[in-house]
PDB file of C-alpha atoms in Angstrom:
ATOM      1  CA  MET O   3      -1.034 -21.848 -18.694  1.00 96.00           C
ATOM      2  CA  ARG O   4      -0.219 -19.471 -21.541  1.00 96.00           C
ATOM      3  CA  ALA O   5       3.212 -17.853 -21.446  1.00 96.00           C
ATOM      4  CA  VAL O   6       5.533 -16.033 -23.824  1.00 96.00           C
ATOM      5  CA  ILE O   7       8.933 -17.697 -23.890  1.00 94.00           C
ATOM      6  CA  VAL O   8      12.211 -17.197 -25.747  1.00 92.00           C
ATOM      7  CA  GLU O   9      12.752 -20.064 -28.174  1.00 87.00           C
ATOM      8  CA  GLN O  10      16.375 -19.008 -28.631  1.00 88.00           C
ATOM      9  CA  TRP O  11      18.279 -15.797 -27.952  1.00 90.00           C
ATOM     10  CA  GLY O  12      18.039 -13.246 -30.739  1.00 92.00           C
ATOM     11  CA  GLY O  13      15.377 -11.240 -32.554  1.00 94.00           C
ATOM     12  CA  VAL O  14      11.718 -10.715 -31.728  1.00 95.00           C
ATOM     13  CA  GLU O  15      10.783 -13.661 -33.941  1.00 95.00           C
ATOM     14  CA  ASN O  16      12.083 -15.890 -31.143  1.00 93.00           C
ATOM     15  CA  LEU O  17       9.312 -14.781 -28.783  1.00 95.00           C
ATOM     16  CA  ILE O  18       6.570 -17.405 -28.960  1.00 95.00           C
ATOM     17  CA  GLU O  19       3.384 -18.051 -27.022  1.00 95.00           C
ATOM     18  CA  LYS O  20       3.318 -21.541 -25.557  1.00 94.00           C
ATOM     19  CA  ASP O  21       1.404 -23.643 -23.036  1.00 95.00           C
ATOM     20  CA  ILE O  22       3.661 -24.458 -20.088  1.00 93.00           C
ATOM     21  CA  GLU O  23       3.072 -25.979 -16.669  1.00 93.00           C
ATOM     22  CA  ARG O  24       1.500 -23.693 -14.098  1.00 96.00           C
ATOM     23  CA  PRO O  25       3.859 -23.131 -11.145  1.00 94.00           C
ATOM     24  CA  GLN O  26       2.848 -23.961  -7.587  1.00 96.00           C
ATOM     25  CA  PRO O  27       3.691 -21.827  -4.542  1.00 98.00           C
ATOM     26  CA  GLY O  28       6.084 -23.173  -1.926  1.00 97.00           C
ATOM     27  CA  LEU O  29       6.974 -21.915   1.532  1.00 98.00           C
ATOM     28  CA  ASN O  30       6.358 -18.151   1.882  1.00 98.00           C
ATOM     29  CA  GLU O  31       5.323 -17.923  -1.782  1.00 98.00           C
ATOM     30  CA  VAL O  32       2.146 -16.809  -3.543  1.00 98.00           C
ATOM     31  CA  LEU O  33       0.670 -17.772  -6.902  1.00 98.00           C
ATOM     32  CA  VAL O  34      -0.526 -14.623  -8.662  1.00 98.00           C
ATOM     33  CA  ARG O  35      -2.923 -14.620 -11.587  1.00 98.00           C
ATOM     34  CA  VAL O  36      -1.478 -11.959 -13.896  1.00 98.00           C
ATOM     35  CA  HIS O  37      -3.888  -9.383 -15.308  1.00 98.00           C
ATOM     36  CA  ALA O  38      -1.237  -7.195 -16.951  1.00 98.00           C
ATOM     37  CA  ALA O  39       2.535  -7.300 -17.454  1.00 98.00           C
ATOM     38  CA  GLY O  40       4.829  -4.341 -17.960  1.00 98.00           C
ATOM     39  CA  VAL O  41       7.480  -4.308 -20.685  1.00 97.00           C
ATOM     40  CA  ASN O  42      10.938  -2.900 -19.930  1.00 95.00           C
ATOM     41  CA  PRO O  43      14.231  -2.412 -21.799  1.00 93.00           C
ATOM     42  CA  VAL O  44      15.787  -5.257 -19.778  1.00 93.00           C
ATOM     43  CA  ASP O  45      13.195  -7.557 -21.388  1.00 94.00           C
ATOM     44  CA  TRP O  46      14.346  -7.011 -24.963  1.00 93.00           C
ATOM     45  CA  LYS O  47      18.002  -6.766 -24.008  1.00 91.00           C
ATOM     46  CA  THR O  48      17.922 -10.156 -22.313  1.00 90.00           C
ATOM     47  CA  ARG O  49      15.801 -11.648 -25.108  1.00 92.00           C
ATOM     48  CA  ALA O  50      18.543 -10.680 -27.535  1.00 91.00           C
ATOM     49  CA  SER O  51      21.396 -12.408 -25.715  1.00 87.00           C
ATOM     50  CA  GLY O  52      20.299 -14.024 -22.471  1.00 84.00           C
ATOM     51  CA  ALA O  53      22.638 -11.601 -20.688  1.00 76.00           C
ATOM     52  CA  LEU O  54      23.507 -12.545 -17.103  1.00 67.00           C
ATOM     53  CA  ILE O  55      20.003 -13.512 -16.023  1.00 73.00           C
ATOM     54  CA  ASP O  56      19.534 -16.778 -14.132  1.00 71.00           C
ATOM     55  CA  TRP O  57      17.168 -18.451 -16.617  1.00 77.00           C
ATOM     56  CA  GLY O  58      15.143 -21.583 -16.012  1.00 72.00           C
ATOM     57  CA  THR O  59      14.746 -24.522 -18.341  1.00 72.00           C
ATOM     58  CA  VAL O  60      11.961 -22.723 -20.243  1.00 76.00           C
ATOM     59  CA  PRO O  61      13.116 -19.081 -20.613  1.00 85.00           C
ATOM     60  CA  ALA O  62      10.047 -16.938 -19.968  1.00 87.00           C
ATOM     61  CA  VAL O  63      10.549 -13.164 -20.035  1.00 90.00           C
ATOM     62  CA  GLY O  64       9.045 -10.335 -18.027  1.00 95.00           C
ATOM     63  CA  TRP O  65       9.102  -9.085 -14.443  1.00 96.00           C
ATOM     64  CA  ASP O  66       6.470  -6.342 -13.987  1.00 97.00           C
ATOM     65  CA  VAL O  67       3.103  -7.784 -13.019  1.00 98.00           C
ATOM     66  CA  SER O  68      -0.225  -6.743 -11.560  1.00 98.00           C
ATOM     67  CA  GLY O  69      -2.882  -9.283 -10.694  1.00 98.00           C
ATOM     68  CA  THR O  70      -4.751 -11.182  -8.006  1.00 98.00           C
ATOM     69  CA  VAL O  71      -3.492 -13.721  -5.520  1.00 98.00           C
ATOM     70  CA  GLU O  72      -4.733 -17.154  -6.571  1.00 98.00           C
ATOM     71  CA  THR O  73      -3.299 -19.313  -3.776  1.00 98.00           C
ATOM     72  CA  VAL O  74      -0.824 -18.820  -0.942  1.00 98.00           C
ATOM     73  CA  GLY O  75       1.898 -21.189   0.195  1.00 98.00           C
ATOM     74  CA  PRO O  76       2.611 -22.279   3.771  1.00 98.00           C
ATOM     75  CA  GLY O  77       3.771 -19.457   6.025  1.00 98.00           C
ATOM     76  CA  VAL O  78       2.221 -16.581   4.071  1.00 98.00           C
ATOM     77  CA  SER O  79       0.297 -14.161   6.280  1.00 97.00           C
ATOM     78  CA  LEU O  80       0.351 -10.985   4.159  1.00 97.00           C
ATOM     79  CA  TYR O  81      -2.214 -12.020   1.550  1.00 98.00           C
ATOM     80  CA  ARG O  82      -5.290 -14.110   0.946  1.00 98.00           C
ATOM     81  CA  PRO O  83      -6.732 -15.407  -2.326  1.00 98.00           C
ATOM     82  CA  GLY O  84      -8.412 -12.570  -4.189  1.00 98.00           C
ATOM     83  CA  ASP O  85      -6.097  -9.819  -2.949  1.00 98.00           C
ATOM     84  CA  GLU O  86      -4.923  -7.458  -5.683  1.00 98.00           C
ATOM     85  CA  VAL O  87      -1.136  -7.067  -5.793  1.00 98.00           C
ATOM     86  CA  PHE O  88       1.625  -5.660  -7.976  1.00 98.00           C
ATOM     87  CA  GLY O  89       5.348  -6.280  -7.997  1.00 98.00           C
ATOM     88  CA  MET O  90       8.655  -7.065  -9.683  1.00 98.00           C
ATOM     89  CA  PRO O  91       9.193 -10.646  -8.513  1.00 97.00           C
ATOM     90  CA  LEU O  92      12.545 -12.445  -8.434  1.00 95.00           C
ATOM     91  CA  PHE O  93      14.575  -9.915 -10.465  1.00 94.00           C
ATOM     92  CA  PRO O  94      17.218 -10.545 -11.775  1.00 91.00           C
ATOM     93  CA  ARG O  95      16.283 -14.224 -11.649  1.00 91.00           C
ATOM     94  CA  GLN O  96      13.625 -15.475 -14.036  1.00 90.00           C
ATOM     95  CA  ALA O  97      10.075 -14.569 -13.078  1.00 93.00           C
ATOM     96  CA  GLY O  98       8.162 -15.227 -16.299  1.00 93.00           C
ATOM     97  CA  GLY O  99       5.897 -12.200 -16.059  1.00 96.00           C
ATOM     98  CA  TYR O 100       4.580 -12.613 -19.602  1.00 97.00           C
ATOM     99  CA  ALA O 101       2.305 -15.416 -18.441  1.00 97.00           C
ATOM    100  CA  GLU O 102      -1.078 -16.145 -16.923  1.00 98.00           C
ATOM    101  CA  TYR O 103       0.480 -16.972 -13.533  1.00 98.00           C
ATOM    102  CA  VAL O 104       3.684 -16.240 -11.635  1.00 98.00           C
ATOM    103  CA  VAL O 105       5.028 -17.603  -8.351  1.00 98.00           C
ATOM    104  CA  ALA O 106       7.355 -15.652  -6.060  1.00 98.00           C
ATOM    105  CA  PRO O 107       7.993 -14.838  -2.407  1.00 98.00           C
ATOM    106  CA  ALA O 108       5.035 -12.968  -0.918  1.00 98.00           C
ATOM    107  CA  ARG O 109       7.158  -9.942  -0.028  1.00 98.00           C
ATOM    108  CA  HIS O 110       8.154  -9.421  -3.653  1.00 98.00           C
ATOM    109  CA  PHE O 111       4.642  -7.984  -4.054  1.00 98.00           C
ATOM    110  CA  ALA O 112       2.639  -5.235  -2.379  1.00 98.00           C
ATOM    111  CA  PRO O 113      -1.064  -4.327  -2.374  1.00 98.00           C
ATOM    112  CA  LYS O 114      -2.045  -2.714  -5.666  1.00 98.00           C
ATOM    113  CA  PRO O 115      -2.895   0.995  -5.341  1.00 97.00           C
ATOM    114  CA  THR O 116      -6.678   1.147  -5.298  1.00 94.00           C
ATOM    115  CA  GLY O 117      -6.834   4.078  -7.697  1.00 93.00           C
ATOM    116  CA  LEU O 118      -5.015   2.294 -10.509  1.00 97.00           C
ATOM    117  CA  THR O 119      -6.156  -0.263 -13.045  1.00 98.00           C
ATOM    118  CA  HIS O 120      -4.092  -3.419 -13.423  1.00 98.00           C
ATOM    119  CA  VAL O 121      -2.647  -2.014 -16.647  1.00 98.00           C
ATOM    120  CA  GLU O 122      -1.479   1.131 -14.852  1.00 98.00           C
ATOM    121  CA  ALA O 123      -0.166  -0.831 -11.871  1.00 98.00           C
ATOM    122  CA  ALA O 124       1.814  -3.173 -14.139  1.00 98.00           C
ATOM    123  CA  ALA O 125       3.595  -0.122 -15.544  1.00 98.00           C
ATOM    124  CA  LEU O 126       5.054   0.750 -12.157  1.00 98.00           C
ATOM    125  CA  PRO O 127       7.183  -1.851 -10.349  1.00 98.00           C
ATOM    126  CA  LEU O 128      10.524  -2.116 -12.162  1.00 98.00           C
ATOM    127  CA  ALA O 129      10.675   1.474 -13.371  1.00 98.00           C
ATOM    128  CA  ALA O 130       9.335   3.057 -10.187  1.00 98.00           C
ATOM    129  CA  LEU O 131      11.522   0.904  -7.933  1.00 98.00           C
ATOM    130  CA  THR O 132      14.525   1.818 -10.077  1.00 98.00           C
ATOM    131  CA  ALA O 133      13.759   5.514  -9.660  1.00 98.00           C
ATOM    132  CA  TRP O 134      13.011   5.149  -5.940  1.00 98.00           C
ATOM    133  CA  GLN O 135      16.100   3.107  -5.136  1.00 98.00           C
ATOM    134  CA  ALA O 136      18.300   5.447  -7.191  1.00 98.00           C
ATOM    135  CA  LEU O 137      16.972   8.772  -5.941  1.00 98.00           C
ATOM    136  CA  VAL O 138      15.913   7.925  -2.389  1.00 98.00           C
ATOM    137  CA  ASP O 139      17.959   4.948  -1.209  1.00 98.00           C
ATOM    138  CA  THR O 140      21.180   5.607  -3.142  1.00 98.00           C
ATOM    139  CA  ALA O 141      21.320   9.372  -3.712  1.00 98.00           C
ATOM    140  CA  GLY O 142      19.284  10.407  -0.670  1.00 98.00           C
ATOM    141  CA  VAL O 143      17.645  13.330  -2.475  1.00 98.00           C
ATOM    142  CA  ARG O 144      16.730  16.113  -0.051  1.00 98.00           C
ATOM    143  CA  PRO O 145      14.324  19.063  -0.330  1.00 98.00           C
ATOM    144  CA  GLY O 146      15.764  21.919  -2.366  1.00 98.00           C
ATOM    145  CA  GLU O 147      18.376  19.830  -4.175  1.00 98.00           C
ATOM    146  CA  ARG O 148      18.733  20.105  -7.934  1.00 98.00           C
ATOM    147  CA  VAL O 149      18.074  16.812  -9.721  1.00 98.00           C
ATOM    148  CA  LEU O 150      18.743  16.180 -13.415  1.00 98.00           C
ATOM    149  CA  VAL O 151      16.765  13.300 -14.938  1.00 98.00           C
ATOM    150  CA  HIS O 152      17.839  12.122 -18.378  1.00 97.00           C
ATOM    151  CA  ALA O 153      15.202  10.678 -20.751  1.00 95.00           C
ATOM    152  CA  ALA O 154      12.582  12.276 -18.532  1.00 97.00           C
ATOM    153  CA  ALA O 155       9.631  11.099 -20.639  1.00 95.00           C
ATOM    154  CA  GLY O 156      10.747   7.460 -20.673  1.00 94.00           C
ATOM    155  CA  GLY O 157       9.751   4.541 -18.496  1.00 95.00           C
ATOM    156  CA  VAL O 158      12.051   5.250 -15.555  1.00 96.00           C
ATOM    157  CA  GLY O 159      12.453   8.950 -16.286  1.00 97.00           C
ATOM    158  CA  HIS O 160       8.811  10.009 -16.101  1.00 97.00           C
ATOM    159  CA  LEU O 161       8.462   8.329 -12.709  1.00 98.00           C
ATOM    160  CA  ALA O 162      11.799   9.692 -11.470  1.00 98.00           C
ATOM    161  CA  VAL O 163      10.640  13.238 -12.223  1.00 98.00           C
ATOM    162  CA  GLN O 164       7.573  12.727 -10.032  1.00 98.00           C
ATOM    163  CA  ILE O 165       9.447  10.995  -7.217  1.00 98.00           C
ATOM    164  CA  ALA O 166      12.140  13.690  -7.115  1.00 98.00           C
ATOM    165  CA  LYS O 167       9.450  16.361  -7.067  1.00 98.00           C
ATOM    166  CA  ALA O 168       7.636  14.569  -4.247  1.00 98.00           C
ATOM    167  CA  ARG O 169      10.925  14.690  -2.296  1.00 98.00           C
ATOM    168  CA  GLY O 170      10.947  18.470  -2.639  1.00 98.00           C
ATOM    169  CA  ALA O 171      13.686  18.671  -5.282  1.00 98.00           C
ATOM    170  CA  TYR O 172      14.109  21.173  -8.108  1.00 98.00           C
ATOM    171  CA  VAL O 173      13.795  18.894 -11.152  1.00 98.00           C
ATOM    172  CA  ILE O 174      15.418  19.317 -14.561  1.00 98.00           C
ATOM    173  CA  GLY O 175      14.581  16.842 -17.322  1.00 98.00           C
ATOM    174  CA  THR O 176      16.000  16.142 -20.756  1.00 98.00           C
ATOM    175  CA  ALA O 177      13.603  15.126 -23.522  1.00 96.00           C
ATOM    176  CA  SER O 178      12.888  15.765 -27.186  1.00 95.00           C
ATOM    177  CA  ALA O 179      10.883  18.933 -27.858  1.00 96.00           C
ATOM    178  CA  GLY O 180       7.637  17.073 -28.541  1.00 95.00           C
ATOM    179  CA  LYS O 181       7.635  15.627 -25.035  1.00 96.00           C
ATOM    180  CA  HIS O 182       8.311  18.849 -23.105  1.00 98.00           C
ATOM    181  CA  ASP O 183       4.668  19.517 -22.243  1.00 97.00           C
ATOM    182  CA  LEU O 184       4.364  16.051 -20.715  1.00 97.00           C
ATOM    183  CA  VAL O 185       7.557  16.398 -18.672  1.00 98.00           C
ATOM    184  CA  ARG O 186       6.429  19.779 -17.349  1.00 98.00           C
ATOM    185  CA  ALA O 187       3.018  18.342 -16.499  1.00 97.00           C
ATOM    186  CA  LEU O 188       4.789  15.643 -14.478  1.00 97.00           C
ATOM    187  CA  GLY O 189       6.337  18.383 -12.355  1.00 97.00           C
ATOM    188  CA  ALA O 190       9.692  19.242 -13.941  1.00 98.00           C
ATOM    189  CA  ASP O 191      10.835  22.800 -13.263  1.00 98.00           C
ATOM    190  CA  GLU O 192      13.018  22.909 -16.387  1.00 98.00           C
ATOM    191  CA  VAL O 193      13.079  20.821 -19.558  1.00 98.00           C
ATOM    192  CA  ILE O 194      16.022  20.689 -21.977  1.00 98.00           C
ATOM    193  CA  ASP O 195      15.777  19.656 -25.615  1.00 97.00           C
ATOM    194  CA  TYR O 196      18.832  17.411 -25.845  1.00 95.00           C
ATOM    195  CA  ARG O 197      18.644  17.518 -29.645  1.00 94.00           C
ATOM    196  CA  ALA O 198      18.943  21.305 -29.760  1.00 96.00           C
ATOM    197  CA  VAL O 199      21.591  21.954 -27.085  1.00 96.00           C
ATOM    198  CA  ARG O 200      24.199  20.086 -25.080  1.00 97.00           C
ATOM    199  CA  PHE O 201      22.716  19.803 -21.611  1.00 97.00           C
ATOM    200  CA  GLU O 202      26.062  20.475 -19.932  1.00 96.00           C
ATOM    201  CA  ASP O 203      26.197  23.874 -21.673  1.00 96.00           C
ATOM    202  CA  VAL O 204      22.939  25.069 -20.111  1.00 97.00           C
ATOM    203  CA  VAL O 205      22.757  23.266 -16.743  1.00 97.00           C
ATOM    204  CA  GLY O 206      25.049  23.367 -13.736  1.00 96.00           C
ATOM    205  CA  ASP O 207      25.233  23.257  -9.957  1.00 97.00           C
ATOM    206  CA  VAL O 208      23.358  19.929  -9.913  1.00 98.00           C
ATOM    207  CA  ASP O 209      23.229  17.717  -6.827  1.00 98.00           C
ATOM    208  CA  VAL O 210      21.998  14.466  -8.391  1.00 98.00           C
ATOM    209  CA  VAL O 211      21.949  13.079 -11.926  1.00 98.00           C
ATOM    210  CA  LEU O 212      19.912  10.009 -12.845  1.00 98.00           C
ATOM    211  CA  ASP O 213      21.332   8.649 -16.092  1.00 97.00           C
ATOM    212  CA  GLY O 214      19.507   5.904 -17.937  1.00 93.00           C
ATOM    213  CA  LEU O 215      21.562   6.250 -21.119  1.00 91.00           C
ATOM    214  CA  GLY O 216      25.164   5.514 -20.121  1.00 88.00           C
ATOM    215  CA  GLY O 217      28.198   5.893 -22.365  1.00 89.00           C
ATOM    216  CA  GLN O 218      29.242   9.441 -23.137  1.00 93.00           C
ATOM    217  CA  ASN O 219      26.062  10.733 -21.520  1.00 94.00           C
ATOM    218  CA  ALA O 220      27.287   9.568 -18.114  1.00 94.00           C
ATOM    219  CA  GLU O 221      30.713  11.107 -18.699  1.00 94.00           C
ATOM    220  CA  ARG O 222      29.173  14.418 -19.737  1.00 96.00           C
ATOM    221  CA  SER O 223      26.880  14.376 -16.700  1.00 96.00           C
ATOM    222  CA  LEU O 224      29.874  14.705 -14.379  1.00 96.00           C
ATOM    223  CA  LYS O 225      30.392  18.223 -15.744  1.00 96.00           C
ATOM    224  CA  VAL O 226      27.116  19.504 -14.292  1.00 97.00           C
ATOM    225  CA  LEU O 227      27.579  18.127 -10.764  1.00 98.00           C
ATOM    226  CA  LYS O 228      28.615  20.317  -7.863  1.00 97.00           C
ATOM    227  CA  ALA O 229      30.911  19.213  -5.036  1.00 96.00           C
ATOM    228  CA  GLY O 230      29.131  16.472  -3.118  1.00 96.00           C
ATOM    229  CA  GLY O 231      27.109  15.575  -6.206  1.00 98.00           C
ATOM    230  CA  ARG O 232      25.919  12.055  -7.013  1.00 98.00           C
ATOM    231  CA  LEU O 233      25.651  10.376 -10.419  1.00 98.00           C
ATOM    232  CA  ILE O 234      23.590   7.188 -10.595  1.00 98.00           C
ATOM    233  CA  THR O 235      23.841   5.405 -13.938  1.00 96.00           C
ATOM    234  CA  LEU O 236      21.588   2.496 -14.852  1.00 95.00           C
ATOM    235  CA  PRO O 237      22.718   0.728 -18.067  1.00 91.00           C
ATOM    236  CA  GLY O 238      25.679  -1.180 -16.623  1.00 88.00           C
ATOM    237  CA  PRO O 239      28.884  -1.095 -14.554  1.00 90.00           C
ATOM    238  CA  ASP O 240      30.983  -0.251 -17.607  1.00 89.00           C
ATOM    239  CA  ASP O 241      29.062   3.021 -17.926  1.00 88.00           C
ATOM    240  CA  VAL O 242      30.319   4.434 -14.616  1.00 93.00           C
ATOM    241  CA  PRO O 243      32.823   7.210 -15.404  1.00 93.00           C
ATOM    242  CA  ALA O 244      35.816   8.046 -13.241  1.00 92.00           C
ATOM    243  CA  ALA O 245      34.482  10.740 -10.923  1.00 92.00           C
ATOM    244  CA  PRO O 246      36.570  13.644  -9.599  1.00 92.00           C
ATOM    245  CA  ALA O 247      37.210  14.041  -5.885  1.00 92.00           C
ATOM    246  CA  GLY O 248      34.098  15.011  -3.976  1.00 93.00           C
ATOM    247  CA  VAL O 249      31.684  13.459  -6.492  1.00 96.00           C
ATOM    248  CA  ARG O 250      30.172   9.990  -6.294  1.00 97.00           C
ATOM    249  CA  ALA O 251      29.412   7.959  -9.437  1.00 96.00           C
ATOM    250  CA  VAL O 252      27.772   4.531  -9.106  1.00 97.00           C
ATOM    251  CA  TRP O 253      25.940   1.898 -11.100  1.00 97.00           C
ATOM    252  CA  MET O 254      22.713   0.655  -9.544  1.00 96.00           C
ATOM    253  CA  LEU O 255      20.717  -2.478 -10.319  1.00 95.00           C
ATOM    254  CA  VAL O 256      17.148  -2.543  -9.040  1.00 97.00           C
ATOM    255  CA  GLU O 257      16.033  -5.327  -6.696  1.00 97.00           C
ATOM    256  CA  PRO O 258      12.695  -6.589  -5.326  1.00 97.00           C
ATOM    257  CA  ASP O 259      11.583  -4.315  -2.507  1.00 97.00           C
ATOM    258  CA  HIS O 260       8.327  -4.764  -0.587  1.00 98.00           C
ATOM    259  CA  LEU O 261       8.754  -1.570   1.446  1.00 97.00           C
ATOM    260  CA  GLY O 262       9.735   0.410  -1.662  1.00 98.00           C
ATOM    261  CA  LEU O 263       6.577  -0.782  -3.428  1.00 98.00           C
ATOM    262  CA  ARG O 264       4.521   0.365  -0.441  1.00 98.00           C
ATOM    263  CA  GLU O 265       6.160   3.802  -0.559  1.00 98.00           C
ATOM    264  CA  ILE O 266       5.417   4.007  -4.284  1.00 98.00           C
ATOM    265  CA  ALA O 267       1.811   2.960  -3.702  1.00 98.00           C
ATOM    266  CA  ALA O 268       1.497   5.642  -1.014  1.00 98.00           C
ATOM    267  CA  LEU O 269       2.667   8.290  -3.492  1.00 98.00           C
ATOM    268  CA  VAL O 270       0.061   7.060  -5.962  1.00 98.00           C
ATOM    269  CA  GLU O 271      -2.680   7.137  -3.328  1.00 97.00           C
ATOM    270  CA  ARG O 272      -1.955  10.771  -2.444  1.00 96.00           C
ATOM    271  CA  GLY O 273      -1.832  11.835  -6.088  1.00 97.00           C
ATOM    272  CA  ALA O 274       1.919  12.492  -6.250  1.00 98.00           C
ATOM    273  CA  LEU O 275       2.730   9.694  -8.711  1.00 98.00           C
ATOM    274  CA  LYS O 276       0.947   8.380 -11.773  1.00 97.00           C
ATOM    275  CA  PRO O 277       2.331   6.093 -14.481  1.00 97.00           C
ATOM    276  CA  VAL O 278       2.033   7.100 -18.108  1.00 96.00           C
ATOM    277  CA  VAL O 279       1.080   4.149 -20.308  1.00 97.00           C
ATOM    278  CA  GLY O 280       1.942   4.845 -23.922  1.00 94.00           C
ATOM    279  CA  THR O 281       1.066   1.479 -25.514  1.00 96.00           C
ATOM    280  CA  VAL O 282      -1.202  -1.402 -24.494  1.00 98.00           C
ATOM    281  CA  LEU O 283      -1.111  -4.709 -26.389  1.00 98.00           C
ATOM    282  CA  PRO O 284      -2.413  -8.242 -25.757  1.00 98.00           C
ATOM    283  CA  LEU O 285       0.017 -10.904 -24.526  1.00 97.00           C
ATOM    284  CA  ALA O 286       0.038 -12.518 -27.965  1.00 96.00           C
ATOM    285  CA  GLU O 287       1.659  -9.347 -29.369  1.00 97.00           C
ATOM    286  CA  ALA O 288       4.679  -9.364 -27.060  1.00 97.00           C
ATOM    287  CA  ALA O 289       6.976  -9.369 -30.090  1.00 97.00           C
ATOM    288  CA  LYS O 290       5.352  -6.168 -31.351  1.00 97.00           C
ATOM    289  CA  ALA O 291       5.805  -4.623 -27.896  1.00 97.00           C
ATOM    290  CA  HIS O 292       9.528  -5.388 -28.077  1.00 97.00           C
ATOM    291  CA  GLU O 293       9.763  -3.929 -31.578  1.00 96.00           C
ATOM    292  CA  ILE O 294       8.167  -0.690 -30.369  1.00 96.00           C
ATOM    293  CA  GLY O 295      10.409  -0.537 -27.328  1.00 94.00           C
ATOM    294  CA  GLU O 296      13.596  -1.146 -29.270  1.00 93.00           C
ATOM    295  CA  GLN O 297      12.910   1.940 -31.387  1.00 91.00           C
ATOM    296  CA  GLY O 298      13.793   3.995 -28.308  1.00 82.00           C
ATOM    297  CA  ARG O 299      11.093   6.606 -28.801  1.00 81.00           C
ATOM    298  CA  THR O 300       8.450   5.453 -26.353  1.00 85.00           C
ATOM    299  CA  THR O 301       6.643   7.756 -23.957  1.00 89.00           C
ATOM    300  CA  GLY O 302       6.006   6.208 -20.572  1.00 93.00           C
ATOM    301  CA  LYS O 303       5.512   2.449 -20.458  1.00 96.00           C
ATOM    302  CA  ILE O 304       4.411  -0.418 -22.695  1.00 97.00           C
ATOM    303  CA  VAL O 305       2.016  -2.909 -21.057  1.00 98.00           C
ATOM    304  CA  LEU O 306       0.671  -6.299 -22.099  1.00 98.00           C
ATOM    305  CA  THR O 307      -2.826  -7.373 -21.085  1.00 98.00           C
ATOM    306  CA  VAL O 308      -2.991 -10.993 -19.946  1.00 97.00           C
ATOM    307  CA  ALA O 309      -6.240 -11.794 -18.111  1.00 83.00           C
TER     308      ALA O 309
END
């Protein structure tokens, strides 16, 4: 099968398309024919250094996939060949999503929302699960709470805005001025141009902050939280600032989540959640997708078409 692998850790020139052996499903696993694969910041960050990912003998990048079940292994009762599914298999172990086929436990996938194309569905799993697990499972966002989403037009951010809104929250997003109309259209009640003002000077009394930037941004976010507030930061454990008494600050790493995917699909089906796909490229242009992503100015998600 065709797959994009990392020849050696470093720049985008190390991403190459190569024929590798097609995997076979084992107990409780499914073989999925990939129609589209989402591209995420973790993809280019791990390509650069290998990071802490549990890589196989042939490092193949990518986790977000949408496709059809090709075959099922012994013990699988959820799916049959031909079923359309989407998911974020195996994360943070190697999944090899930039490929024609992936194998993973059946419950690392969920039925693809019927109203989405495979390209749209591939834009969802990692980013939407990150937002869901941060806002719902970790922060427990409740109706009427004030939620601040940083980088609200980005991959995780644009989905977090919609999920927080669907939970009945008052949503504030930060974004560059050119992306304000999009963030408002997603449901944000307020949008702040982070280039024009310091967000902590114009926002306060916040219950939950979702920070995908880390560093000083996480530290500054503590200033806007009220007593009982929660800060969830995504870049890494070193980005968690020392929180004052009465405020919780945590780092969260997303994990495969069958039930979370079903909740996300339900939001899509009732029109409360829709992914924004900013760039679509063929699998052979994975290196270009990484180059675009590393510029840090993307709107929504980047997706590779495979089948």
